[in-house]
PDB file of C-alpha atoms in Angstrom:
ATOM      1  CA  UNK A1255       1.764 -23.567  -9.910  1.00 97.00           C
ATOM      2  CA  UNK A1256       1.021 -20.299  -8.217  1.00 98.00           C
ATOM      3  CA  UNK A1257       1.551 -16.774  -8.631  1.00 97.00           C
ATOM      4  CA  UNK A1258      -0.363 -13.585  -7.610  1.00 96.00           C
ATOM      5  CA  UNK A1259       0.161  -9.578  -8.192  1.00 93.00           C
ATOM      6  CA  UNK A1260       1.364  -8.749  -4.878  1.00 92.00           C
ATOM      7  CA  UNK A1261       4.550 -10.466  -4.852  1.00 92.00           C
ATOM      8  CA  UNK A1262       6.267 -13.553  -3.690  1.00 94.00           C
ATOM      9  CA  UNK A1263       6.624 -12.007  -0.247  1.00 94.00           C
ATOM     10  CA  UNK A1264       2.756 -11.541   0.240  1.00 94.00           C
ATOM     11  CA  UNK A1265       1.424 -13.049   3.226  1.00 95.00           C
ATOM     12  CA  UNK A1266      -1.750 -14.178   0.734  1.00 95.00           C
ATOM     13  CA  UNK A1267       0.714 -16.167  -1.047  1.00 96.00           C
ATOM     14  CA  UNK A1268       2.095 -17.976   1.936  1.00 96.00           C
ATOM     15  CA  UNK A1269      -0.877 -18.568   3.286  1.00 96.00           C
ATOM     16  CA  UNK A1270      -2.297 -20.018   0.154  1.00 97.00           C
ATOM     17  CA  UNK A1271       0.984 -22.244  -0.124  1.00 97.00           C
ATOM     18  CA  UNK A1272       0.256 -23.661   3.351  1.00 96.00           C
ATOM     19  CA  UNK A1273      -3.556 -24.619   2.639  1.00 97.00           C
ATOM     20  CA  UNK A1274      -2.739 -26.397  -0.535  1.00 97.00           C
ATOM     21  CA  UNK A1275       0.816 -27.759   0.587  1.00 94.00           C
ATOM     22  CA  UNK A1276      -0.102 -31.618   0.972  1.00 94.00           C
ATOM     23  CA  UNK A1277      -2.071 -31.815  -2.541  1.00 95.00           C
ATOM     24  CA  UNK A1278       1.052 -31.858  -4.654  1.00 94.00           C
ATOM     25  CA  UNK A1279       4.481 -30.528  -5.690  1.00 95.00           C
ATOM     26  CA  UNK A1280       4.193 -26.537  -5.742  1.00 96.00           C
ATOM     27  CA  UNK A1281       6.282 -24.247  -8.075  1.00 97.00           C
ATOM     28  CA  UNK A1282       5.257 -20.652  -7.380  1.00 97.00           C
ATOM     29  CA  UNK A1283       6.475 -17.671 -10.122  1.00 97.00           C
ATOM     30  CA  UNK A1284       5.637 -14.592  -8.661  1.00 97.00           C
ATOM     31  CA  UNK A1285       6.660 -10.527  -9.407  1.00 96.00           C
ATOM     32  CA  UNK A1286       9.416  -9.630  -7.000  1.00 92.00           C
ATOM     33  CA  UNK A1287       7.048  -6.695  -5.927  1.00 89.00           C
ATOM     34  CA  UNK A1288       3.477  -5.550  -6.215  1.00 87.00           C
ATOM     35  CA  UNK A1289       2.105  -5.630  -9.634  1.00 91.00           C
ATOM     36  CA  UNK A1290      -1.350  -4.629  -8.771  1.00 88.00           C
ATOM     37  CA  UNK A1291      -3.952  -3.728 -11.634  1.00 88.00           C
ATOM     38  CA  UNK A1292      -1.145  -5.206 -14.349  1.00 88.00           C
ATOM     39  CA  UNK A1293      -4.201  -7.393 -15.401  1.00 92.00           C
ATOM     40  CA  UNK A1294      -2.985  -9.494 -18.717  1.00 93.00           C
ATOM     41  CA  UNK A1295      -0.366  -6.922 -19.605  1.00 92.00           C
ATOM     42  CA  UNK A1296       3.174  -8.814 -20.408  1.00 94.00           C
ATOM     43  CA  UNK A1297       6.414  -7.300 -20.891  1.00 93.00           C
ATOM     44  CA  UNK A1298       7.236  -6.993 -24.635  1.00 91.00           C
ATOM     45  CA  UNK A1299      10.055  -4.461 -24.623  1.00 93.00           C
ATOM     46  CA  UNK A1300      11.967  -4.857 -21.264  1.00 93.00           C
ATOM     47  CA  UNK A1301      14.245  -7.760 -20.144  1.00 95.00           C
ATOM     48  CA  UNK A1302      12.915 -10.503 -17.824  1.00 95.00           C
ATOM     49  CA  UNK A1303      14.822 -11.638 -14.750  1.00 95.00           C
ATOM     50  CA  UNK A1304      13.964 -15.109 -13.196  1.00 95.00           C
ATOM     51  CA  UNK A1305      15.454 -16.005  -9.726  1.00 95.00           C
ATOM     52  CA  UNK A1306      14.970 -18.961  -7.463  1.00 95.00           C
ATOM     53  CA  UNK A1307      14.126 -17.372  -3.823  1.00 95.00           C
ATOM     54  CA  UNK A1308      13.838 -21.031  -1.964  1.00 93.00           C
ATOM     55  CA  UNK A1309      13.242 -24.752  -2.397  1.00 94.00           C
ATOM     56  CA  UNK A1310      12.076 -26.935   0.621  1.00 90.00           C
ATOM     57  CA  UNK A1311      10.413 -30.026   0.441  1.00 85.00           C
ATOM     58  CA  UNK A1312       7.891 -29.848  -2.375  1.00 93.00           C
ATOM     59  CA  UNK A1313       7.645 -26.067  -2.984  1.00 96.00           C
ATOM     60  CA  UNK A1314      10.271 -24.029  -4.729  1.00 96.00           C
ATOM     61  CA  UNK A1315       9.713 -20.380  -4.868  1.00 97.00           C
ATOM     62  CA  UNK A1316      10.909 -17.891  -7.714  1.00 97.00           C
ATOM     63  CA  UNK A1317      10.336 -14.442  -8.608  1.00 96.00           C
ATOM     64  CA  UNK A1318      10.613 -12.034 -11.609  1.00 96.00           C
ATOM     65  CA  UNK A1319      10.932  -8.514 -12.352  1.00 96.00           C
ATOM     66  CA  UNK A1320       7.940  -8.930 -15.055  1.00 94.00           C
ATOM     67  CA  UNK A1321       4.084  -8.769 -14.331  1.00 96.00           C
ATOM     68  CA  UNK A1322       1.989 -11.433 -13.241  1.00 96.00           C
ATOM     69  CA  UNK A1323       1.446 -12.912 -17.014  1.00 97.00           C
ATOM     70  CA  UNK A1324       5.200 -13.089 -17.315  1.00 96.00           C
ATOM     71  CA  UNK A1325       5.480 -15.129 -14.078  1.00 97.00           C
ATOM     72  CA  UNK A1326       3.047 -17.853 -15.706  1.00 97.00           C
ATOM     73  CA  UNK A1327       4.845 -17.427 -18.830  1.00 97.00           C
ATOM     74  CA  UNK A1328       8.582 -17.828 -17.943  1.00 97.00           C
ATOM     75  CA  UNK A1329       7.297 -20.662 -15.485  1.00 97.00           C
ATOM     76  CA  UNK A1330       5.608 -22.674 -18.029  1.00 97.00           C
ATOM     77  CA  UNK A1331       8.167 -22.133 -20.602  1.00 95.00           C
ATOM     78  CA  UNK A1332      11.704 -22.275 -18.388  1.00 95.00           C
ATOM     79  CA  UNK A1333      10.707 -23.899 -15.241  1.00 95.00           C
ATOM     80  CA  UNK A1334       7.941 -26.512 -16.506  1.00 93.00           C
ATOM     81  CA  UNK A1335      10.051 -27.954 -18.988  1.00 84.00           C
ATOM     82  CA  UNK A1336       9.952 -31.663 -17.896  1.00 85.00           C
ATOM     83  CA  UNK A1337       6.130 -31.404 -16.342  1.00 88.00           C
ATOM     84  CA  UNK A1338       3.092 -29.371 -17.161  1.00 93.00           C
ATOM     85  CA  UNK A1339       1.205 -27.949 -13.942  1.00 96.00           C
ATOM     86  CA  UNK A1340      -2.141 -29.833 -13.283  1.00 97.00           C
ATOM     87  CA  UNK A1341      -3.498 -26.611 -11.787  1.00 98.00           C
ATOM     88  CA  UNK A1342      -2.720 -22.673 -12.163  1.00 98.00           C
ATOM     89  CA  UNK A1343      -3.921 -20.888  -9.048  1.00 98.00           C
ATOM     90  CA  UNK A1344      -3.618 -16.642  -8.350  1.00 97.00           C
ATOM     91  CA  UNK A1345      -3.612 -15.235  -4.990  1.00 89.00           C
ATOM     92  CA  UNK A1346      -4.720 -15.115  -2.668  1.00 96.00           C
ATOM     93  CA  UNK A1347      -5.172 -11.605  -3.515  1.00 94.00           C
ATOM     94  CA  UNK A1348      -5.336  -8.914  -0.636  1.00 94.00           C
ATOM     95  CA  UNK A1349      -8.634  -7.066  -2.126  1.00 92.00           C
ATOM     96  CA  UNK A1350     -11.718  -8.537  -3.774  1.00 93.00           C
ATOM     97  CA  UNK A1351     -11.486  -8.815  -7.885  1.00 95.00           C
ATOM     98  CA  UNK A1352     -15.345  -8.903  -8.405  1.00 95.00           C
ATOM     99  CA  UNK A1353     -17.499  -7.314 -11.064  1.00 95.00           C
ATOM    100  CA  UNK A1354     -15.061  -5.096 -13.194  1.00 94.00           C
ATOM    101  CA  UNK A1355     -11.941  -5.463 -11.031  1.00 94.00           C
ATOM    102  CA  UNK A1356     -11.714  -9.019 -12.803  1.00 94.00           C
ATOM    103  CA  UNK A1357     -10.670  -6.796 -15.808  1.00 95.00           C
ATOM    104  CA  UNK A1358      -7.689  -5.118 -13.972  1.00 93.00           C
ATOM    105  CA  UNK A1359      -6.421  -7.838 -12.017  1.00 94.00           C
ATOM    106  CA  UNK A1360      -3.077  -8.932 -12.053  1.00 95.00           C
ATOM    107  CA  UNK A1361      -4.384 -11.919  -9.806  1.00 96.00           C
ATOM    108  CA  UNK A1362      -7.141 -12.554 -12.836  1.00 96.00           C
ATOM    109  CA  UNK A1363      -4.504 -11.724 -15.528  1.00 96.00           C
ATOM    110  CA  UNK A1364      -2.353 -15.153 -13.777  1.00 97.00           C
ATOM    111  CA  UNK A1365      -5.737 -17.391 -13.739  1.00 97.00           C
ATOM    112  CA  UNK A1366      -6.436 -16.231 -17.481  1.00 98.00           C
ATOM    113  CA  UNK A1367      -2.970 -16.830 -18.867  1.00 97.00           C
ATOM    114  CA  UNK A1368      -3.221 -20.408 -17.377  1.00 97.00           C
ATOM    115  CA  UNK A1369      -6.618 -21.211 -18.967  1.00 98.00           C
ATOM    116  CA  UNK A1370      -5.296 -19.846 -22.257  1.00 97.00           C
ATOM    117  CA  UNK A1371      -2.879 -22.331 -22.161  1.00 97.00           C
ATOM    118  CA  UNK A1372      -5.845 -24.964 -21.515  1.00 97.00           C
ATOM    119  CA  UNK A1373      -4.662 -25.507 -17.637  1.00 97.00           C
ATOM    120  CA  UNK A1374      -7.551 -25.190 -14.828  1.00 98.00           C
ATOM    121  CA  UNK A1375      -7.389 -22.323 -13.600  1.00 98.00           C
ATOM    122  CA  UNK A1376      -8.490 -20.401 -10.448  1.00 98.00           C
ATOM    123  CA  UNK A1377      -8.041 -16.988  -8.540  1.00 98.00           C
ATOM    124  CA  UNK A1378      -8.604 -16.500  -4.992  1.00 98.00           C
ATOM    125  CA  UNK A1379      -9.168 -13.161  -3.681  1.00 97.00           C
ATOM    126  CA  UNK A1380     -10.622 -11.841  -0.386  1.00 96.00           C
ATOM    127  CA  UNK A1381     -11.965  -8.229   0.484  1.00 94.00           C
ATOM    128  CA  UNK A1382      -9.153  -7.162   2.572  1.00 92.00           C
ATOM    129  CA  UNK A1383      -6.518  -5.158   1.667  1.00 90.00           C
ATOM    130  CA  UNK A1384      -4.580  -5.121   4.853  1.00 88.00           C
ATOM    131  CA  UNK A1385      -0.918  -6.985   4.932  1.00 85.00           C
ATOM    132  CA  UNK A1386      -2.205  -9.538   7.388  1.00 88.00           C
ATOM    133  CA  UNK A1387      -5.934 -10.469   6.899  1.00 90.00           C
ATOM    134  CA  UNK A1388      -7.443 -13.279   8.900  1.00 92.00           C
ATOM    135  CA  UNK A1389      -7.108 -16.325   5.900  1.00 94.00           C
ATOM    136  CA  UNK A1390      -7.832 -19.128   8.333  1.00 93.00           C
ATOM    137  CA  UNK A1391     -11.786 -19.032   7.405  1.00 94.00           C
ATOM    138  CA  UNK A1392     -10.661 -19.324   3.656  1.00 96.00           C
ATOM    139  CA  UNK A1393      -8.926 -23.047   4.263  1.00 96.00           C
ATOM    140  CA  UNK A1394     -12.066 -25.277   3.500  1.00 96.00           C
ATOM    141  CA  UNK A1395     -13.180 -23.509   0.472  1.00 97.00           C
ATOM    142  CA  UNK A1396      -9.816 -23.145  -1.111  1.00 97.00           C
ATOM    143  CA  UNK A1397      -8.850 -26.871  -0.434  1.00 98.00           C
ATOM    144  CA  UNK A1398     -12.160 -27.849  -2.060  1.00 97.00           C
ATOM    145  CA  UNK A1399     -12.033 -26.072  -4.629  1.00 98.00           C
ATOM    146  CA  UNK A1400      -8.663 -26.876  -5.760  1.00 98.00           C
ATOM    147  CA  UNK A1401      -9.387 -30.585  -5.117  1.00 97.00           C
ATOM    148  CA  UNK A1402     -12.259 -30.419  -7.068  1.00 97.00           C
ATOM    149  CA  UNK A1403     -10.529 -28.886 -10.050  1.00 98.00           C
ATOM    150  CA  UNK A1404      -7.672 -31.032  -9.728  1.00 97.00           C
ATOM    151  CA  UNK A1405     -10.132 -34.145  -9.689  1.00 97.00           C
ATOM    152  CA  UNK A1406     -12.672 -32.891 -12.602  1.00 96.00           C
ATOM    153  CA  UNK A1407     -10.704 -30.107 -14.545  1.00 97.00           C
ATOM    154  CA  UNK A1408     -12.782 -27.237 -15.822  1.00 98.00           C
ATOM    155  CA  UNK A1409     -14.519 -26.446 -19.143  1.00 97.00           C
ATOM    156  CA  UNK A1410     -12.080 -25.460 -22.143  1.00 96.00           C
ATOM    157  CA  UNK A1411     -11.764 -21.917 -21.558  1.00 96.00           C
ATOM    158  CA  UNK A1412     -13.329 -21.194 -18.366  1.00 98.00           C
ATOM    159  CA  UNK A1413     -11.602 -20.446 -15.185  1.00 98.00           C
ATOM    160  CA  UNK A1414     -12.648 -19.657 -11.717  1.00 98.00           C
ATOM    161  CA  UNK A1415     -12.841 -16.258 -10.153  1.00 98.00           C
ATOM    162  CA  UNK A1416     -13.374 -16.980  -6.317  1.00 98.00           C
ATOM    163  CA  UNK A1417     -13.790 -13.753  -3.845  1.00 97.00           C
ATOM    164  CA  UNK A1418     -14.265 -14.229  -0.123  1.00 97.00           C
ATOM    165  CA  UNK A1419     -16.332 -11.400   2.093  1.00 96.00           C
ATOM    166  CA  UNK A1420     -14.279 -10.273   5.504  1.00 91.00           C
ATOM    167  CA  UNK A1421     -17.711 -10.994   7.635  1.00 80.00           C
ATOM    168  CA  UNK A1422     -18.151 -14.273   9.204  1.00 89.00           C
ATOM    169  CA  UNK A1423     -19.082 -16.899   5.785  1.00 95.00           C
ATOM    170  CA  UNK A1424     -22.934 -17.819   5.525  1.00 95.00           C
ATOM    171  CA  UNK A1425     -22.486 -20.199   2.282  1.00 96.00           C
ATOM    172  CA  UNK A1426     -20.980 -19.897  -1.241  1.00 97.00           C
ATOM    173  CA  UNK A1427     -22.891 -18.715  -4.245  1.00 97.00           C
ATOM    174  CA  UNK A1428     -22.152 -19.336  -7.792  1.00 98.00           C
ATOM    175  CA  UNK A1429     -22.821 -16.150  -9.381  1.00 96.00           C
ATOM    176  CA  UNK A1430     -22.348 -13.781 -12.550  1.00 96.00           C
ATOM    177  CA  UNK A1431     -20.218 -10.386 -12.528  1.00 95.00           C
ATOM    178  CA  UNK A1432     -21.811  -7.380 -11.548  1.00 95.00           C
ATOM    179  CA  UNK A1433     -22.230  -4.267 -13.728  1.00 95.00           C
ATOM    180  CA  UNK A1434     -20.012  -1.498 -11.873  1.00 94.00           C
ATOM    181  CA  UNK A1435     -18.376   1.445 -12.544  1.00 93.00           C
ATOM    182  CA  UNK A1436     -15.561   3.204 -11.154  1.00 91.00           C
ATOM    183  CA  UNK A1437     -15.466   6.942 -11.035  1.00 89.00           C
ATOM    184  CA  UNK A1438     -13.390   9.979  -9.819  1.00 89.00           C
ATOM    185  CA  UNK A1439     -10.458   7.845 -10.836  1.00 84.00           C
ATOM    186  CA  UNK A1440      -8.114  10.839 -11.480  1.00 92.00           C
ATOM    187  CA  UNK A1441      -6.748  12.900  -8.764  1.00 93.00           C
ATOM    188  CA  UNK A1442      -4.711  15.985  -9.739  1.00 94.00           C
ATOM    189  CA  UNK A1443      -1.669  17.313  -7.532  1.00 96.00           C
ATOM    190  CA  UNK A1444       0.606  20.140  -8.412  1.00 96.00           C
ATOM    191  CA  UNK A1445       4.476  19.597  -8.297  1.00 96.00           C
ATOM    192  CA  UNK A1446       6.880  22.116  -6.377  1.00 95.00           C
ATOM    193  CA  UNK A1447       8.804  22.444  -9.743  1.00 95.00           C
ATOM    194  CA  UNK A1448       5.690  23.530 -11.524  1.00 94.00           C
ATOM    195  CA  UNK A1449       3.834  21.039 -13.433  1.00 96.00           C
ATOM    196  CA  UNK A1450       0.828  18.871 -12.693  1.00 95.00           C
ATOM    197  CA  UNK A1451       0.732  15.077 -12.056  1.00 94.00           C
ATOM    198  CA  UNK A1452      -2.042  12.645 -11.336  1.00 94.00           C
ATOM    199  CA  UNK A1453      -2.897   9.646  -8.901  1.00 93.00           C
ATOM    200  CA  UNK A1454      -5.274   6.904 -10.153  1.00 89.00           C
ATOM    201  CA  UNK A1455      -7.392   6.271  -7.347  1.00 89.00           C
ATOM    202  CA  UNK A1456     -11.444   6.385  -7.692  1.00 89.00           C
ATOM    203  CA  UNK A1457     -14.326   4.525  -6.246  1.00 91.00           C
ATOM    204  CA  UNK A1458     -16.012   1.856  -6.953  1.00 91.00           C
ATOM    205  CA  UNK A1459     -20.213   1.805  -7.407  1.00 93.00           C
ATOM    206  CA  UNK A1460     -22.485  -1.476  -8.217  1.00 93.00           C
ATOM    207  CA  UNK A1461     -24.701  -0.575 -10.928  1.00 91.00           C
ATOM    208  CA  UNK A1462     -27.272  -3.037 -10.226  1.00 94.00           C
ATOM    209  CA  UNK A1463     -27.267  -2.982  -6.105  1.00 92.00           C
ATOM    210  CA  UNK A1464     -30.730  -5.069  -6.103  1.00 93.00           C
ATOM    211  CA  UNK A1465     -29.746  -7.876  -8.541  1.00 94.00           C
ATOM    212  CA  UNK A1466     -29.174 -10.993  -6.418  1.00 95.00           C
ATOM    213  CA  UNK A1467     -27.036 -13.277  -8.920  1.00 96.00           C
ATOM    214  CA  UNK A1468     -23.735 -11.225  -9.033  1.00 97.00           C
ATOM    215  CA  UNK A1469     -20.857 -11.393  -7.300  1.00 96.00           C
ATOM    216  CA  UNK A1470     -21.310  -7.864  -5.231  1.00 96.00           C
ATOM    217  CA  UNK A1471     -24.548  -9.266  -4.004  1.00 97.00           C
ATOM    218  CA  UNK A1472     -22.706 -12.104  -2.632  1.00 97.00           C
ATOM    219  CA  UNK A1473     -19.777 -10.515  -0.918  1.00 97.00           C
ATOM    220  CA  UNK A1474     -22.013  -7.736   0.271  1.00 95.00           C
ATOM    221  CA  UNK A1475     -24.174 -10.461   2.051  1.00 96.00           C
ATOM    222  CA  UNK A1476     -21.347 -12.687   3.512  1.00 96.00           C
ATOM    223  CA  UNK A1477     -20.874 -15.112   0.919  1.00 97.00           C
ATOM    224  CA  UNK A1478     -18.299 -16.153  -1.100  1.00 97.00           C
ATOM    225  CA  UNK A1479     -18.553 -15.621  -4.492  1.00 97.00           C
ATOM    226  CA  UNK A1480     -17.303 -17.954  -7.087  1.00 98.00           C
ATOM    227  CA  UNK A1481     -17.769 -16.568 -10.890  1.00 97.00           C
ATOM    228  CA  UNK A1482     -17.372 -18.799 -13.770  1.00 98.00           C
ATOM    229  CA  UNK A1483     -15.189 -16.517 -15.932  1.00 97.00           C
ATOM    230  CA  UNK A1484     -14.916 -16.987 -20.151  1.00 96.00           C
ATOM    231  CA  UNK A1485     -11.762 -16.489 -21.955  1.00 96.00           C
ATOM    232  CA  UNK A1486     -14.044 -16.360 -25.307  1.00 96.00           C
ATOM    233  CA  UNK A1487     -15.648 -12.520 -24.869  1.00 94.00           C
ATOM    234  CA  UNK A1488     -17.328 -12.761 -28.340  1.00 95.00           C
ATOM    235  CA  UNK A1489     -21.034 -11.008 -27.750  1.00 95.00           C
ATOM    236  CA  UNK A1490     -22.743 -13.888 -29.695  1.00 95.00           C
ATOM    237  CA  UNK A1491     -26.112 -12.374 -28.707  1.00 95.00           C
ATOM    238  CA  UNK A1492     -25.057  -9.725 -30.654  1.00 96.00           C
ATOM    239  CA  UNK A1493     -23.861 -11.255 -33.880  1.00 95.00           C
ATOM    240  CA  UNK A1494     -27.318 -11.467 -35.427  1.00 94.00           C
ATOM    241  CA  UNK A1495     -28.051  -7.899 -35.076  1.00 95.00           C
ATOM    242  CA  UNK A1496     -24.626  -6.830 -36.738  1.00 95.00           C
ATOM    243  CA  UNK A1497     -25.284  -9.334 -39.804  1.00 94.00           C
ATOM    244  CA  UNK A1498     -28.444  -7.492 -40.075  1.00 94.00           C
ATOM    245  CA  UNK A1499     -26.500  -4.202 -40.538  1.00 94.00           C
ATOM    246  CA  UNK A1500     -25.617  -5.529 -43.964  1.00 89.00           C
ATOM    247  CA  UNK A1501     -21.990  -3.893 -44.021  1.00 91.00           C
ATOM    248  CA  UNK A1502     -20.013  -3.465 -47.347  1.00 89.00           C
ATOM    249  CA  UNK A1503     -16.622  -2.705 -48.549  1.00 89.00           C
ATOM    250  CA  UNK A1504     -18.014   0.285 -50.265  1.00 84.00           C
ATOM    251  CA  UNK A1505     -20.198   2.851 -48.471  1.00 75.00           C
ATOM    252  CA  UNK A1506     -23.548   3.450 -50.279  1.00 70.00           C
TER     253      UNK A1506
END
């Protein structure tokens, strides 16, 4: 099963379908237009629609007016009643989803939702926001990753976040998520009708640029960054410290 946050007509999704078309039957359920930045949001108060866009050979494409996560939920509940997907894939996203972007990404929302349903799940993104990036260098890596995940699966509660640089690829690095910060995120404008409004914009800063084990470092130096990502966000290393606080129902 494939979805994304750029919409079912995005070139990244079309390229991904072509790359893995010979690996099995493909079900696509993706938003009817761009839903970048929706992360794991789902529609709790709005009705959803589901529309089949095409069916050819072993590829069936559906769209929804919902979020990327809505698309996964709808597909699993309404379109996969007789078979369960062997893998959930998000992408190929136009723009990277490294570092803290993991938490904002609708592409990662697709992958995390699949992982929460105990389906091996992978996200693919490229550091290029243009409508027509050159996806061809990504093909051998994507096919290798998808094949290995299909053959071997992934640990429970773990999905893969795979990001590609736009420079010639030097190799592949398994790495951790970099600490980074978005700043200057709100641009204030004044409307001719007399009120202020805001655009969410911003710039990204890598807060540990010298660390060579991060996804940001790998991408900056021409490597494909593969980051194993957990569903369980518990900070186990902090539990003993918090237990040491001696918290009680009654305040001392």
